[in-house]
Short mmCIF file of C-alpha atoms in Angstrom, two decimals:
data_model
loop_
_atom_site.label_atom_id
_atom_site.label_comp_id
_atom_site.label_asym_id
_atom_site.label_seq_id
_atom_site.Cartn_x
_atom_site.Cartn_y
_atom_site.Cartn_z
CA UNK A 1 355.26 77.43 12.39
CA UNK A 2 357.59 77.58 15.40
CA UNK A 3 354.80 79.07 17.52
CA UNK A 4 352.49 76.27 16.40
CA UNK A 5 355.05 73.66 17.34
CA UNK A 6 355.60 75.25 20.76
CA UNK A 7 351.85 75.44 21.34
CA UNK A 8 351.43 71.79 20.31
CA UNK A 9 354.29 70.71 22.60
CA UNK A 10 352.75 72.63 25.51
CA UNK A 11 349.34 71.06 24.92
CA UNK A 12 350.87 67.60 24.65
CA UNK A 13 352.84 68.10 27.86
CA UNK A 14 349.70 69.25 29.67
CA UNK A 15 347.80 66.20 28.41
CA UNK A 16 350.58 63.87 29.54
CA UNK A 17 350.74 65.44 33.00
CA UNK A 18 346.96 65.52 33.35
CA UNK A 19 346.67 61.93 32.12
CA UNK A 20 349.32 60.81 34.58
CA UNK A 21 347.57 62.54 37.47
CA UNK A 22 344.23 61.04 36.44
CA UNK A 23 345.76 57.57 36.19
CA UNK A 24 347.31 57.98 39.65
CA UNK A 25 343.97 59.08 41.06
CA UNK A 26 342.15 56.12 39.49
CA UNK A 27 344.86 53.78 40.77
CA UNK A 28 344.49 55.12 44.29
CA UNK A 29 340.72 54.83 44.02
CA UNK A 30 341.09 51.14 43.20
CA UNK A 31 343.95 50.44 45.61
CA UNK A 32 342.54 52.05 48.76
CA UNK A 33 339.33 49.93 48.96
CA UNK A 34 341.38 46.75 48.37
CA UNK A 35 343.86 47.68 51.10
CA UNK A 36 341.02 48.61 53.45
CA UNK A 37 339.36 45.24 52.81
CA UNK A 38 342.47 43.24 53.74
CA UNK A 39 343.20 45.59 56.63
CA UNK A 40 339.77 44.84 58.12
CA UNK A 41 340.28 41.09 57.63
CA UNK A 42 343.61 41.17 59.50
CA UNK A 43 342.52 43.75 62.11
CA UNK A 44 341.69 41.27 64.92
CA UNK A 45 344.96 39.43 64.34
CA UNK A 46 347.13 42.57 64.21
CA UNK A 47 345.79 44.50 67.18
CA UNK A 48 346.58 42.18 70.18
CA UNK A 49 350.38 42.21 69.59
CA UNK A 50 350.28 45.99 69.15
CA UNK A 51 348.24 46.42 72.33
CA UNK A 52 350.82 44.40 74.25
CA UNK A 53 353.48 46.98 73.34
CA UNK A 54 351.67 49.72 75.27
CA UNK A 55 353.06 50.20 78.81
CA UNK A 56 350.65 48.76 81.38
CA UNK A 57 350.15 52.03 83.25
CA UNK A 58 349.09 53.77 80.05
CA UNK A 59 346.75 51.08 78.73
CA UNK A 60 343.57 52.32 80.37
CA UNK A 61 343.92 55.82 78.94
CA UNK A 62 345.05 54.62 75.50
CA UNK A 63 342.24 52.06 75.25
CA UNK A 64 339.68 54.67 76.28
CA UNK A 65 341.01 57.13 73.70
CA UNK A 66 340.92 54.50 70.94
CA UNK A 67 337.36 53.47 71.77
CA UNK A 68 336.14 57.07 71.82
CA UNK A 69 337.92 57.83 68.54
CA UNK A 70 336.45 54.67 66.99
CA UNK A 71 332.94 55.72 68.04
CA UNK A 72 333.44 59.17 66.50
CA UNK A 73 334.73 57.67 63.25
CA UNK A 74 331.59 55.54 63.07
CA UNK A 75 329.46 58.65 63.59
CA UNK A 76 331.45 60.44 60.88
CA UNK A 77 330.93 57.64 58.35
CA UNK A 78 327.20 57.42 59.06
CA UNK A 79 326.81 61.17 58.72
CA UNK A 80 328.80 61.21 55.48
CA UNK A 81 326.63 58.40 54.11
CA UNK A 82 323.48 60.43 54.83
CA UNK A 83 324.96 63.44 53.03
CA UNK A 84 325.78 61.30 50.00
CA UNK A 85 322.30 59.75 49.82
CA UNK A 86 320.50 63.09 50.22
CA UNK A 87 322.62 64.76 47.55
CA UNK A 88 322.24 61.80 45.16
CA UNK A 89 318.47 62.21 45.36
CA UNK A 90 318.67 66.00 45.09
CA UNK A 91 320.94 66.09 42.02
CA UNK A 92 318.92 63.38 40.27
CA UNK A 93 315.62 65.19 40.86
CA UNK A 94 317.07 68.60 39.98
CA UNK A 95 318.49 67.44 36.66
CA UNK A 96 315.24 65.63 35.85
CA UNK A 97 313.29 68.86 36.32
CA UNK A 98 315.52 70.54 33.74
CA UNK A 99 314.95 67.75 31.23
CA UNK A 100 318.23 65.81 31.40
CA UNK A 101 317.85 62.25 30.08
CA UNK A 102 320.83 61.01 32.13
CA UNK A 103 319.69 62.76 35.29
CA UNK A 104 319.57 59.62 37.44
CA UNK A 105 323.05 58.16 36.78
CA UNK A 106 324.74 61.58 36.83
CA UNK A 107 322.87 62.62 39.99
CA UNK A 108 323.71 59.37 41.78
CA UNK A 109 327.37 59.63 40.72
CA UNK A 110 327.60 63.22 41.95
CA UNK A 111 325.97 62.35 45.26
CA UNK A 112 328.31 59.45 45.89
CA UNK A 113 331.36 61.41 44.72
CA UNK A 114 330.84 64.25 47.22
CA UNK A 115 332.80 62.16 49.72
CA UNK A 116 335.79 63.56 47.78
CA UNK A 117 335.44 67.29 48.55
CA UNK A 118 335.38 69.63 45.54
CA UNK A 119 336.69 66.99 43.11
CA UNK A 120 333.54 64.86 43.26
CA UNK A 121 331.33 67.91 42.85
CA UNK A 122 333.45 69.18 39.95
CA UNK A 123 333.40 65.85 38.11
CA UNK A 124 329.63 65.59 38.50
CA UNK A 125 329.12 69.11 37.18
CA UNK A 126 331.38 68.46 34.16
CA UNK A 127 329.50 65.25 33.36
CA UNK A 128 326.15 67.02 33.63
CA UNK A 129 327.34 69.84 31.37
CA UNK A 130 328.66 67.42 28.73
CA UNK A 131 325.49 65.33 28.85
CA UNK A 132 323.36 68.46 28.47
CA UNK A 133 325.38 69.76 25.52
CA UNK A 134 325.22 66.42 23.69
CA UNK A 135 321.52 65.87 24.39
CA UNK A 136 320.24 69.34 23.52
CA UNK A 137 322.58 69.78 20.56
CA UNK A 138 321.40 66.50 19.04
CA UNK A 139 317.78 67.60 19.51
CA UNK A 140 318.49 70.97 17.85
CA UNK A 141 317.46 72.88 20.98
CA UNK A 142 319.03 75.87 22.66
CA UNK A 143 321.88 75.29 25.10
CA UNK A 144 320.54 77.88 27.52
CA UNK A 145 318.34 75.34 29.29
CA UNK A 146 321.12 72.87 30.21
CA UNK A 147 323.49 75.73 31.09
CA UNK A 148 320.97 77.29 33.47
CA UNK A 149 320.02 73.87 34.82
CA UNK A 150 323.59 72.89 35.67
CA UNK A 151 324.33 76.30 37.19
CA UNK A 152 321.19 76.32 39.38
CA UNK A 153 321.24 72.66 40.46
CA UNK A 154 324.95 72.43 41.20
CA UNK A 155 325.32 75.94 42.60
CA UNK A 156 322.48 75.48 45.08
CA UNK A 157 323.61 71.93 45.88
CA UNK A 158 327.13 73.06 46.72
CA UNK A 159 325.85 75.80 49.01
CA UNK A 160 323.48 73.45 50.84
CA UNK A 161 326.13 70.74 51.18
CA UNK A 162 328.88 73.08 52.40
CA UNK A 163 326.89 75.25 54.79
CA UNK A 164 324.14 72.94 56.04
CA UNK A 165 324.35 69.20 55.30
CA UNK A 166 328.02 68.57 56.14
CA UNK A 167 328.08 70.81 59.25
CA UNK A 168 324.76 69.41 60.54
CA UNK A 169 324.92 65.73 59.59
CA UNK A 170 328.67 65.23 59.89
CA UNK A 171 330.06 68.01 62.07
CA UNK A 172 327.53 67.77 64.88
CA UNK A 173 327.87 63.97 65.01
CA UNK A 174 331.60 64.28 65.70
CA UNK A 175 331.28 67.22 68.08
CA UNK A 176 332.23 70.01 65.67
CA UNK A 177 329.99 73.02 65.05
CA UNK A 178 329.34 74.44 61.57
CA UNK A 179 332.03 77.11 61.96
CA UNK A 180 334.56 74.52 63.15
CA UNK A 181 333.79 72.29 60.14
CA UNK A 182 334.32 75.13 57.66
CA UNK A 183 337.48 76.27 59.44
CA UNK A 184 338.87 72.71 59.54
CA UNK A 185 338.32 72.22 55.80
CA UNK A 186 339.96 75.56 55.00
CA UNK A 187 342.90 75.07 57.36
CA UNK A 188 343.71 71.49 56.34
CA UNK A 189 343.27 72.37 52.67
CA UNK A 190 345.69 75.29 53.02
CA UNK A 191 348.26 73.23 54.92
CA UNK A 192 348.09 69.89 53.11
CA UNK A 193 346.28 70.59 49.84
CA UNK A 194 343.79 68.10 48.45
CA UNK A 195 344.80 65.34 50.89
CA UNK A 196 344.22 67.78 53.75
CA UNK A 197 340.64 68.40 52.61
CA UNK A 198 340.02 64.63 52.56
CA UNK A 199 341.26 64.04 56.11
CA UNK A 200 340.15 67.35 57.64
CA UNK A 201 337.01 66.20 59.47
CA UNK A 202 338.16 62.78 60.76
CA UNK A 203 341.53 64.24 61.82
CA UNK A 204 339.78 67.14 63.57
CA UNK A 205 337.47 64.69 65.36
CA UNK A 206 340.40 62.64 66.68
CA UNK A 207 342.23 65.83 67.67
CA UNK A 208 339.12 67.00 69.55
CA UNK A 209 338.99 63.70 71.49
CA UNK A 210 342.66 64.11 72.43
CA UNK A 211 342.13 67.73 73.47
CA UNK A 212 339.15 66.83 75.67
CA UNK A 213 341.18 64.16 77.44
CA UNK A 214 344.13 66.50 77.94
CA UNK A 215 341.84 69.16 79.44
CA UNK A 216 340.20 66.57 81.70
CA UNK A 217 343.63 65.40 82.92
CA UNK A 218 344.70 68.99 83.50
CA UNK A 219 341.59 69.79 85.58
CA UNK A 220 342.17 66.67 87.66
CA UNK A 221 345.83 67.53 88.28
CA UNK A 222 347.33 69.17 91.35
CA UNK A 223 348.52 72.05 89.18
CA UNK A 224 344.93 73.04 88.40
CA UNK A 225 343.45 72.17 91.80
CA UNK A 226 346.09 74.07 93.70
#
């Protein structure tokens, strides 16, 4: 009885912690778009006073850096949007071929959720597995078909997204090669966890802009020219 009570307390504690983390994640998912909306509305009003704080002799370089970084961020967002649309179509079609009734909504959700590395893919796979179990169990059919379908569709999709779509459609747009994209995701994930994976590519793009400008200034300096 004591072991049962301890096991029940452990399960309850895990559920509370997991529920709290999920609630925090949902709250952030709702809060961030709202903050971004108001940030964009106030952007033109906020920037002139901040620009005036920059020393005059630095303004040309700072403005150039900001414009280049802004262009790269636009390229990053467009590339990420293409990845999401392609994967939404792929997952929907793949699940349809394996006979999933909810292939379209689950596929579209998975495609749109891949903007959250690993978590979006994992949630989509869990939803597909649950939908397959419920559908095929209710029909009295074997569960091998949905199991194989989820494994094939999501396994191949993850490989294509990680090693081709993101490096090609996102990495090359922001000046990072496939190896640099994979290394950036691994390094930021190791250093900063889940948040690091989210910011890895845009942060690497901005860092690459800064590095290019530092190298250009160094080559134009008397130290380099002798």
